[in-house]
Coordinates of C-alpha atoms in Angstrom, one line a residue:
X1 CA 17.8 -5.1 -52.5
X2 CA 15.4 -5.1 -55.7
X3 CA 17.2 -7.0 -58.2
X4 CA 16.4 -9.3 -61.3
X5 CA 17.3 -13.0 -60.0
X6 CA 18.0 -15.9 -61.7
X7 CA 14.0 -16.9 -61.9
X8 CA 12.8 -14.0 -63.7
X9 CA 14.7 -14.3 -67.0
X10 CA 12.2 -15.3 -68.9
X11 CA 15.4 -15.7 -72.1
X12 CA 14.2 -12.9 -74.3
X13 CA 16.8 -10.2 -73.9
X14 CA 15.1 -7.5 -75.1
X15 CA 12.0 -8.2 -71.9
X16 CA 14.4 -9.3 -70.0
X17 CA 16.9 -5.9 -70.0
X18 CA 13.1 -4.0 -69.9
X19 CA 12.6 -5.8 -66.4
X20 CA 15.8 -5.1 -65.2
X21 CA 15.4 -1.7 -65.5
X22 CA 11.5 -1.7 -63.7
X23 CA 13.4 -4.0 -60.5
X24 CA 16.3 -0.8 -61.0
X25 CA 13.5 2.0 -60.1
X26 CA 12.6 -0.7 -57.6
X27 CA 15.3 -0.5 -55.7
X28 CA 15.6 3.2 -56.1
X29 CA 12.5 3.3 -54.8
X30 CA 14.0 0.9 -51.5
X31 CA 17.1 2.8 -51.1
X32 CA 14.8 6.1 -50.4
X33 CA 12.9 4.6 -47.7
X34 CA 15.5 3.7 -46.1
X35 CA 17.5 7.1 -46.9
X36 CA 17.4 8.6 -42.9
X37 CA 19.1 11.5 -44.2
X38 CA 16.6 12.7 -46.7
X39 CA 13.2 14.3 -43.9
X40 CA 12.2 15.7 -47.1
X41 CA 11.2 13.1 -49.8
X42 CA 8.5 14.1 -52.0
X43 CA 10.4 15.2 -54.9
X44 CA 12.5 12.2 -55.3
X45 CA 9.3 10.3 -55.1
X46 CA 7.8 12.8 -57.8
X47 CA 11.1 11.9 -59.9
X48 CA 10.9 7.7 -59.2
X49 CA 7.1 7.8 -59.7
X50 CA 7.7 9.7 -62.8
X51 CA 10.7 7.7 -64.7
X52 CA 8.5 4.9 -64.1
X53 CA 5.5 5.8 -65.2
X54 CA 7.5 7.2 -68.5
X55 CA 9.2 3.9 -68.9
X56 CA 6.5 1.6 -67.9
X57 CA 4.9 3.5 -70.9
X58 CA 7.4 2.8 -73.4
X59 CA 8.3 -0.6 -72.4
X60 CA 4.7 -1.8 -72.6
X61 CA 4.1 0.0 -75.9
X62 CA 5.0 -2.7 -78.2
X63 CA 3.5 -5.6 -76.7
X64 CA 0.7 -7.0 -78.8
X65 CA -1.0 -9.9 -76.9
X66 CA -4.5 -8.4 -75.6
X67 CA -4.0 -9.8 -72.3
X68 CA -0.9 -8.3 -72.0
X69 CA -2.5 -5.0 -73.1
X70 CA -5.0 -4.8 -70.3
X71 CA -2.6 -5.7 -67.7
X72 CA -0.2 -3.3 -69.1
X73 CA -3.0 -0.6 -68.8
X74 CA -4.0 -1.8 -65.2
X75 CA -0.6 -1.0 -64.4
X76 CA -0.1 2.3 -66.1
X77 CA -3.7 3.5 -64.1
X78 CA -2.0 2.6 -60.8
X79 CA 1.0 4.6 -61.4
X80 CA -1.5 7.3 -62.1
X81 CA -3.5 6.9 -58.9
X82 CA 0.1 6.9 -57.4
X83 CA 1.3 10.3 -58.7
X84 CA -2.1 11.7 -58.4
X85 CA -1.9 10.6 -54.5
X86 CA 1.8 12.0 -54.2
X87 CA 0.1 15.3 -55.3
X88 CA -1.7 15.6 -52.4
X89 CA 0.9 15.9 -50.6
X90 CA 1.0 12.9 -48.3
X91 CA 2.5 13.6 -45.0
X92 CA 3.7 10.0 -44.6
X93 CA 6.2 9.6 -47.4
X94 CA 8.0 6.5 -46.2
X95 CA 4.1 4.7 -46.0
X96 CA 3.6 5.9 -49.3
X97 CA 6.7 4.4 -50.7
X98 CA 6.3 1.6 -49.2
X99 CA 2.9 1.3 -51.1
X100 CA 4.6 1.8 -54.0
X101 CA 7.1 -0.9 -53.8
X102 CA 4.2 -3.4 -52.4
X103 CA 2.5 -3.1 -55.5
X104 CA 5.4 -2.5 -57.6
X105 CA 7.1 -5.9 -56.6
X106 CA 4.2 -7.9 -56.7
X107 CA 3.4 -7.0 -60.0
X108 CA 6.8 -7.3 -61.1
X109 CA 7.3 -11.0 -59.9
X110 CA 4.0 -12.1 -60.8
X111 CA 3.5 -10.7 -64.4
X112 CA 7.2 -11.9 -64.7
X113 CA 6.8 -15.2 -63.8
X114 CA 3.2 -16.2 -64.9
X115 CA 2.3 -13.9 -68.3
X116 CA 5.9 -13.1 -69.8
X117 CA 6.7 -16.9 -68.8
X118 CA 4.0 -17.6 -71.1
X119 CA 4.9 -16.0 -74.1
X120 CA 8.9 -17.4 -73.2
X121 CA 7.3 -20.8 -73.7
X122 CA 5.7 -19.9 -76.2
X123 CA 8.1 -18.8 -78.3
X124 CA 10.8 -21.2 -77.1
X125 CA 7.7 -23.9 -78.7
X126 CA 7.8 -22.2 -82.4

Protein backbone atom coordinates (compact mmCIF):
# COMPACT_ATOMS: atom_id res chain seq x y z
CA UNK A 1 0.00 0.00 0.00
CA UNK A 2 2.74 2.66 1.27
CA UNK A 3 5.14 2.94 -1.51
CA UNK A 4 7.59 5.58 -3.09
CA UNK A 5 5.71 6.56 -6.55
CA UNK A 6 7.01 8.07 -9.36
CA UNK A 7 6.27 11.87 -7.88
CA UNK A 8 8.41 11.61 -4.92
CA UNK A 9 11.81 11.07 -6.48
CA UNK A 10 13.12 14.05 -6.00
CA UNK A 11 16.61 12.54 -8.30
CA UNK A 12 19.14 12.40 -5.49
CA UNK A 13 19.66 8.78 -4.77
CA UNK A 14 21.02 8.88 -1.65
CA UNK A 15 17.31 11.03 -0.18
CA UNK A 16 15.65 9.22 -2.44
CA UNK A 17 16.71 5.36 -1.08
CA UNK A 18 16.39 7.29 2.67
CA UNK A 19 12.51 7.93 1.73
CA UNK A 20 12.03 4.70 0.46
CA UNK A 21 12.86 3.20 3.43
CA UNK A 22 10.54 5.86 5.75
CA UNK A 23 7.32 4.85 3.08
CA UNK A 24 8.81 0.89 3.94
CA UNK A 25 7.99 1.35 7.85
CA UNK A 26 4.93 2.97 6.36
CA UNK A 27 3.54 0.25 5.04
CA UNK A 28 4.73 -1.94 7.89
CA UNK A 29 2.95 0.12 9.85
CA UNK A 30 -0.40 -0.47 7.20
CA UNK A 31 0.06 -4.11 7.03
CA UNK A 32 -0.38 -4.25 11.04
CA UNK A 33 -3.60 -2.54 11.08
CA UNK A 34 -4.95 -4.52 8.92
CA UNK A 35 -3.20 -7.77 10.48
CA UNK A 36 -6.79 -9.54 11.95
CA UNK A 37 -4.69 -12.18 13.26
CA UNK A 38 -2.46 -10.28 15.55
CA UNK A 39 -5.44 -9.06 18.96
CA UNK A 40 -2.21 -8.28 20.47
CA UNK A 41 -0.29 -5.43 18.77
CA UNK A 42 1.58 -3.27 21.10
CA UNK A 43 4.94 -4.71 20.67
CA UNK A 44 5.07 -4.69 17.05
CA UNK A 45 4.07 -1.05 17.32
CA UNK A 46 6.85 -0.67 20.12
CA UNK A 47 9.24 -2.23 17.33
CA UNK A 48 7.77 0.10 14.07
CA UNK A 49 7.72 3.15 16.35
CA UNK A 50 11.08 2.39 17.36
CA UNK A 51 13.10 1.56 13.82
CA UNK A 52 11.60 4.68 12.90
CA UNK A 53 12.41 6.85 15.34
CA UNK A 54 16.16 5.26 15.09
CA UNK A 55 16.18 5.82 11.43
CA UNK A 56 14.40 9.04 11.13
CA UNK A 57 17.36 9.98 13.48
CA UNK A 58 20.06 9.01 11.29
CA UNK A 59 18.57 9.89 8.08
CA UNK A 60 17.98 13.45 9.12
CA UNK A 61 21.40 13.81 10.76
CA UNK A 62 23.33 15.06 7.96
CA UNK A 63 21.08 17.56 6.51
CA UNK A 64 22.40 21.08 6.90
CA UNK A 65 19.72 23.48 5.63
CA UNK A 66 18.17 25.21 8.98
CA UNK A 67 14.82 24.79 7.78
CA UNK A 68 15.33 21.35 7.17
CA UNK A 69 16.74 21.09 10.74
CA UNK A 70 13.61 22.32 12.45
CA UNK A 71 11.38 20.25 10.51
CA UNK A 72 13.57 17.41 11.03
CA UNK A 73 13.31 18.05 14.85
CA UNK A 74 9.42 18.59 14.67
CA UNK A 75 9.32 15.36 13.36
CA UNK A 76 11.68 13.48 15.66
CA UNK A 77 9.35 15.20 18.82
CA UNK A 78 6.28 13.55 17.27
CA UNK A 79 7.74 10.21 17.14
CA UNK A 80 8.45 10.91 20.75
CA UNK A 81 5.03 11.90 21.82
CA UNK A 82 4.10 8.65 19.80
CA UNK A 83 6.28 6.14 21.79
CA UNK A 84 5.67 8.06 24.96
CA UNK A 85 1.68 7.49 24.13
CA UNK A 86 2.26 3.82 23.12
CA UNK A 87 3.67 3.51 26.74
CA UNK A 88 0.62 4.12 28.15
CA UNK A 89 -0.68 1.40 27.02
CA UNK A 90 -3.41 2.51 24.67
CA UNK A 91 -6.22 0.13 24.54
CA UNK A 92 -7.10 1.04 20.96
CA UNK A 93 -4.08 -0.09 18.99
CA UNK A 94 -5.49 -0.09 15.50
CA UNK A 95 -6.64 3.97 16.38
CA UNK A 96 -3.31 4.56 17.41
CA UNK A 97 -1.78 3.25 14.32
CA UNK A 98 -3.75 4.71 12.35
CA UNK A 99 -2.58 8.02 13.93
CA UNK A 100 0.67 7.13 13.20
CA UNK A 101 0.32 6.56 9.62
CA UNK A 102 -1.92 9.90 9.31
CA UNK A 103 0.87 11.84 10.41
CA UNK A 104 3.47 9.74 9.08
CA UNK A 105 2.16 10.01 5.44
CA UNK A 106 1.39 13.48 5.43
CA UNK A 107 4.65 14.37 6.49
CA UNK A 108 6.20 12.04 4.17
CA UNK A 109 4.36 13.44 0.98
CA UNK A 110 4.50 16.87 1.90
CA UNK A 111 8.17 17.35 3.12
CA UNK A 112 8.89 15.20 -0.06
CA UNK A 113 7.33 17.11 -2.47
CA UNK A 114 7.60 20.84 -1.22
CA UNK A 115 11.24 21.00 0.97
CA UNK A 116 13.35 18.13 -0.55
CA UNK A 117 11.86 19.26 -4.03
CA UNK A 118 13.52 22.40 -3.22
CA UNK A 119 16.85 21.53 -2.59
CA UNK A 120 16.40 18.86 -5.99
CA UNK A 121 15.92 22.14 -7.89
CA UNK A 122 18.27 23.51 -6.34
CA UNK A 123 20.87 21.49 -6.97
CA UNK A 124 19.77 20.47 -10.41
CA UNK A 125 20.32 24.71 -10.89
CA UNK A 126 24.23 24.58 -9.79
Amino acid sequence: MYEMKPEYYIGIDMIDEEHKQLFKYADDAYELLHDENTPDKYDRIDMILEDLRDYTAKHFNYKKLFTQKIQHQEFIHKLDEFIEHHNDEIKDQDEQIMGILKYLTEWLVNHILYVDGQIAEFVSKM
